[in-house]
């Protein structure tokens, strides 16, 4: 199977890079995701999640800090993608962020995967239900 070449990420803000990879839109969160970063990132996230039947991967491997503002971004993205019959997959390896996802229950809605390849190769929707 021929794979399309990976596109270099576009840095839209210092906290968000977006690129296309294997038919998915990959949103790479970077640095400290707090209220200021979330406010800066929200318009770009909304633009990506406004498309019908989109395949979106949110990659949290490059974050250093993640607060409730980041959780709101994830939940909003998930809701918007599912409303439009799309699929959202989450990649996360940061132990503290994984703990926050578990404690808040968001890991049941967006089960985190350990690698980007695993997310891009998902055959089915990984957004769970309560």
PDB file of C-alpha atoms in Angstrom:
ATOM      1  CA  UNK A   1       0.000   0.000   0.000  1.00  0.00           C
ATOM      2  CA  UNK A   2       1.413   3.361  -1.027  1.00  0.00           C
ATOM      3  CA  UNK A   3       1.470   5.971   1.708  1.00  0.00           C
ATOM      4  CA  UNK A   4       1.196   9.636   0.927  1.00  0.00           C
ATOM      5  CA  UNK A   5       4.214  11.685   1.980  1.00  0.00           C
ATOM      6  CA  UNK A   6       4.078  13.337   5.346  1.00  0.00           C
ATOM      7  CA  UNK A   7       3.500  17.049   5.239  1.00  0.00           C
ATOM      8  CA  UNK A   8       5.671  19.240   7.433  1.00  0.00           C
ATOM      9  CA  UNK A   9       3.638  20.764  10.256  1.00  0.00           C
ATOM     10  CA  UNK A  10       2.478  24.336   9.940  1.00  0.00           C
ATOM     11  CA  UNK A  11       3.129  26.298  13.132  1.00  0.00           C
ATOM     12  CA  UNK A  12      -0.036  28.284  13.591  1.00  0.00           C
ATOM     13  CA  UNK A  13       0.823  29.330  17.115  1.00  0.00           C
ATOM     14  CA  UNK A  14       3.715  28.440  19.358  1.00  0.00           C
ATOM     15  CA  UNK A  15       1.400  25.853  20.958  1.00  0.00           C
ATOM     16  CA  UNK A  16      -0.176  24.276  17.868  1.00  0.00           C
ATOM     17  CA  UNK A  17       1.098  22.695  14.683  1.00  0.00           C
ATOM     18  CA  UNK A  18      -1.231  21.177  12.108  1.00  0.00           C
ATOM     19  CA  UNK A  19      -0.358  18.784   9.316  1.00  0.00           C
ATOM     20  CA  UNK A  20      -1.893  16.082   7.150  1.00  0.00           C
ATOM     21  CA  UNK A  21      -0.700  12.496   7.516  1.00  0.00           C
ATOM     22  CA  UNK A  22      -2.279   9.360   5.991  1.00  0.00           C
ATOM     23  CA  UNK A  23      -5.613  11.084   5.452  1.00  0.00           C
ATOM     24  CA  UNK A  24      -5.749  12.450   9.014  1.00  0.00           C
ATOM     25  CA  UNK A  25      -5.420  15.999  10.258  1.00  0.00           C
ATOM     26  CA  UNK A  26      -2.838  15.903  13.057  1.00  0.00           C
ATOM     27  CA  UNK A  27      -3.053  18.647  15.675  1.00  0.00           C
ATOM     28  CA  UNK A  28       0.197  18.693  17.614  1.00  0.00           C
ATOM     29  CA  UNK A  29      -0.118  20.518  20.928  1.00  0.00           C
ATOM     30  CA  UNK A  30       3.193  21.894  22.236  1.00  0.00           C
ATOM     31  CA  UNK A  31       4.507  23.447  25.438  1.00  0.00           C
ATOM     32  CA  UNK A  32       2.245  24.677  28.208  1.00  0.00           C
ATOM     33  CA  UNK A  33      -1.455  24.364  27.451  1.00  0.00           C
ATOM     34  CA  UNK A  34      -3.111  26.831  29.812  1.00  0.00           C
ATOM     35  CA  UNK A  35      -5.923  29.350  29.401  1.00  0.00           C
ATOM     36  CA  UNK A  36      -3.813  31.734  27.302  1.00  0.00           C
ATOM     37  CA  UNK A  37      -2.665  28.948  24.965  1.00  0.00           C
ATOM     38  CA  UNK A  38      -6.182  27.491  24.732  1.00  0.00           C
ATOM     39  CA  UNK A  39      -7.621  30.877  23.778  1.00  0.00           C
ATOM     40  CA  UNK A  40      -4.983  31.223  21.066  1.00  0.00           C
ATOM     41  CA  UNK A  41      -5.536  27.676  19.760  1.00  0.00           C
ATOM     42  CA  UNK A  42      -9.360  27.514  19.831  1.00  0.00           C
ATOM     43  CA  UNK A  43     -10.075  29.210  16.471  1.00  0.00           C
ATOM     44  CA  UNK A  44      -7.712  26.830  14.636  1.00  0.00           C
ATOM     45  CA  UNK A  45      -9.145  23.816  16.436  1.00  0.00           C
ATOM     46  CA  UNK A  46     -12.688  24.938  15.562  1.00  0.00           C
ATOM     47  CA  UNK A  47     -11.753  25.348  11.909  1.00  0.00           C
ATOM     48  CA  UNK A  48     -10.345  21.815  11.698  1.00  0.00           C
ATOM     49  CA  UNK A  49     -13.264  20.249  13.575  1.00  0.00           C
ATOM     50  CA  UNK A  50     -15.899  22.005  11.429  1.00  0.00           C
ATOM     51  CA  UNK A  51     -15.358  19.617   8.510  1.00  0.00           C
ATOM     52  CA  UNK A  52     -17.723  16.713   7.882  1.00  0.00           C
ATOM     53  CA  UNK A  53     -16.382  13.178   8.352  1.00  0.00           C
ATOM     54  CA  UNK A  54     -12.929  14.392   9.324  1.00  0.00           C
ATOM     55  CA  UNK A  55     -10.258  12.147  10.776  1.00  0.00           C
ATOM     56  CA  UNK A  56      -8.495  14.109  13.501  1.00  0.00           C
ATOM     57  CA  UNK A  57      -5.600  13.117  15.728  1.00  0.00           C
ATOM     58  CA  UNK A  58      -4.640  15.275  18.694  1.00  0.00           C
ATOM     59  CA  UNK A  59      -1.030  14.630  19.645  1.00  0.00           C
ATOM     60  CA  UNK A  60      -0.115  15.587  23.220  1.00  0.00           C
ATOM     61  CA  UNK A  61       3.369  14.047  23.251  1.00  0.00           C
ATOM     62  CA  UNK A  62       5.084  17.444  23.142  1.00  0.00           C
ATOM     63  CA  UNK A  63       3.291  19.186  25.990  1.00  0.00           C
ATOM     64  CA  UNK A  64       4.919  20.224  29.247  1.00  0.00           C
ATOM     65  CA  UNK A  65       1.826  21.362  31.147  1.00  0.00           C
ATOM     66  CA  UNK A  66      -1.885  20.736  30.635  1.00  0.00           C
ATOM     67  CA  UNK A  67      -4.667  22.279  32.733  1.00  0.00           C
ATOM     68  CA  UNK A  68      -8.471  22.347  32.599  1.00  0.00           C
ATOM     69  CA  UNK A  69      -8.322  24.711  29.611  1.00  0.00           C
ATOM     70  CA  UNK A  70      -6.649  21.934  27.654  1.00  0.00           C
ATOM     71  CA  UNK A  71      -9.294  19.468  28.807  1.00  0.00           C
ATOM     72  CA  UNK A  72     -11.991  21.822  27.522  1.00  0.00           C
ATOM     73  CA  UNK A  73     -10.234  21.974  24.134  1.00  0.00           C
ATOM     74  CA  UNK A  74     -10.181  18.167  23.936  1.00  0.00           C
ATOM     75  CA  UNK A  75     -13.818  17.796  24.941  1.00  0.00           C
ATOM     76  CA  UNK A  76     -14.929  20.531  22.515  1.00  0.00           C
ATOM     77  CA  UNK A  77     -12.940  18.993  19.660  1.00  0.00           C
ATOM     78  CA  UNK A  78     -14.388  15.543  20.393  1.00  0.00           C
ATOM     79  CA  UNK A  79     -17.965  16.879  20.449  1.00  0.00           C
ATOM     80  CA  UNK A  80     -17.545  18.829  17.214  1.00  0.00           C
ATOM     81  CA  UNK A  81     -15.927  15.936  15.344  1.00  0.00           C
ATOM     82  CA  UNK A  82     -18.555  13.413  16.463  1.00  0.00           C
ATOM     83  CA  UNK A  83     -21.417  15.799  15.563  1.00  0.00           C
ATOM     84  CA  UNK A  84     -20.077  15.787  12.008  1.00  0.00           C
ATOM     85  CA  UNK A  85     -19.618  11.988  11.758  1.00  0.00           C
ATOM     86  CA  UNK A  86     -15.862  12.222  12.077  1.00  0.00           C
ATOM     87  CA  UNK A  87     -13.331  10.430  14.234  1.00  0.00           C
ATOM     88  CA  UNK A  88     -11.012  11.868  16.867  1.00  0.00           C
ATOM     89  CA  UNK A  89      -8.052   9.978  18.272  1.00  0.00           C
ATOM     90  CA  UNK A  90      -5.772  11.093  21.089  1.00  0.00           C
ATOM     91  CA  UNK A  91      -2.046  10.395  21.492  1.00  0.00           C
ATOM     92  CA  UNK A  92      -0.591  10.969  24.955  1.00  0.00           C
ATOM     93  CA  UNK A  93       2.400   9.593  26.858  1.00  0.00           C
ATOM     94  CA  UNK A  94       2.925  12.258  29.534  1.00  0.00           C
ATOM     95  CA  UNK A  95       2.275  10.566  32.931  1.00  0.00           C
ATOM     96  CA  UNK A  96       0.704  13.585  34.627  1.00  0.00           C
ATOM     97  CA  UNK A  97      -1.548  14.336  31.675  1.00  0.00           C
ATOM     98  CA  UNK A  98      -2.594  10.680  31.495  1.00  0.00           C
ATOM     99  CA  UNK A  99      -3.479  10.878  35.178  1.00  0.00           C
ATOM    100  CA  UNK A 100      -5.591  14.018  34.621  1.00  0.00           C
ATOM    101  CA  UNK A 101      -7.369  12.302  31.727  1.00  0.00           C
ATOM    102  CA  UNK A 102      -8.121   9.273  33.937  1.00  0.00           C
ATOM    103  CA  UNK A 103      -9.235  11.278  36.998  1.00  0.00           C
ATOM    104  CA  UNK A 104     -11.594  13.457  34.940  1.00  0.00           C
ATOM    105  CA  UNK A 105     -13.001  10.501  32.994  1.00  0.00           C
ATOM    106  CA  UNK A 106     -11.946  11.969  29.670  1.00  0.00           C
ATOM    107  CA  UNK A 107      -9.791   8.893  29.004  1.00  0.00           C
ATOM    108  CA  UNK A 108     -13.040   6.893  28.670  1.00  0.00           C
ATOM    109  CA  UNK A 109     -14.258   9.281  25.977  1.00  0.00           C
ATOM    110  CA  UNK A 110     -10.867   9.614  24.286  1.00  0.00           C
ATOM    111  CA  UNK A 111      -8.761   6.571  25.098  1.00  0.00           C
ATOM    112  CA  UNK A 112      -5.157   7.764  24.698  1.00  0.00           C
ATOM    113  CA  UNK A 113      -2.795   5.843  22.459  1.00  0.00           C
ATOM    114  CA  UNK A 114       0.964   5.759  23.007  1.00  0.00           C
ATOM    115  CA  UNK A 115       2.155   6.451  19.451  1.00  0.00           C
ATOM    116  CA  UNK A 116       1.160   8.548  16.485  1.00  0.00           C
ATOM    117  CA  UNK A 117       1.449   5.502  14.213  1.00  0.00           C
ATOM    118  CA  UNK A 118      -1.093   3.656  16.363  1.00  0.00           C
ATOM    119  CA  UNK A 119      -3.497   6.589  16.050  1.00  0.00           C
ATOM    120  CA  UNK A 120      -3.051   6.920  12.298  1.00  0.00           C
ATOM    121  CA  UNK A 121      -3.598   3.189  11.789  1.00  0.00           C
ATOM    122  CA  UNK A 122      -6.839   2.986  13.823  1.00  0.00           C
ATOM    123  CA  UNK A 123      -9.483   1.172  11.752  1.00  0.00           C
ATOM    124  CA  UNK A 124     -12.427   2.284  13.912  1.00  0.00           C
ATOM    125  CA  UNK A 125     -13.472   5.308  15.904  1.00  0.00           C
ATOM    126  CA  UNK A 126     -11.625   5.545  19.194  1.00  0.00           C
ATOM    127  CA  UNK A 127     -13.897   8.141  20.756  1.00  0.00           C
ATOM    128  CA  UNK A 128     -15.671   6.227  23.479  1.00  0.00           C
ATOM    129  CA  UNK A 129     -18.989   6.803  25.206  1.00  0.00           C
ATOM    130  CA  UNK A 130     -19.924   7.267  28.827  1.00  0.00           C
TER     131      UNK A 130
END
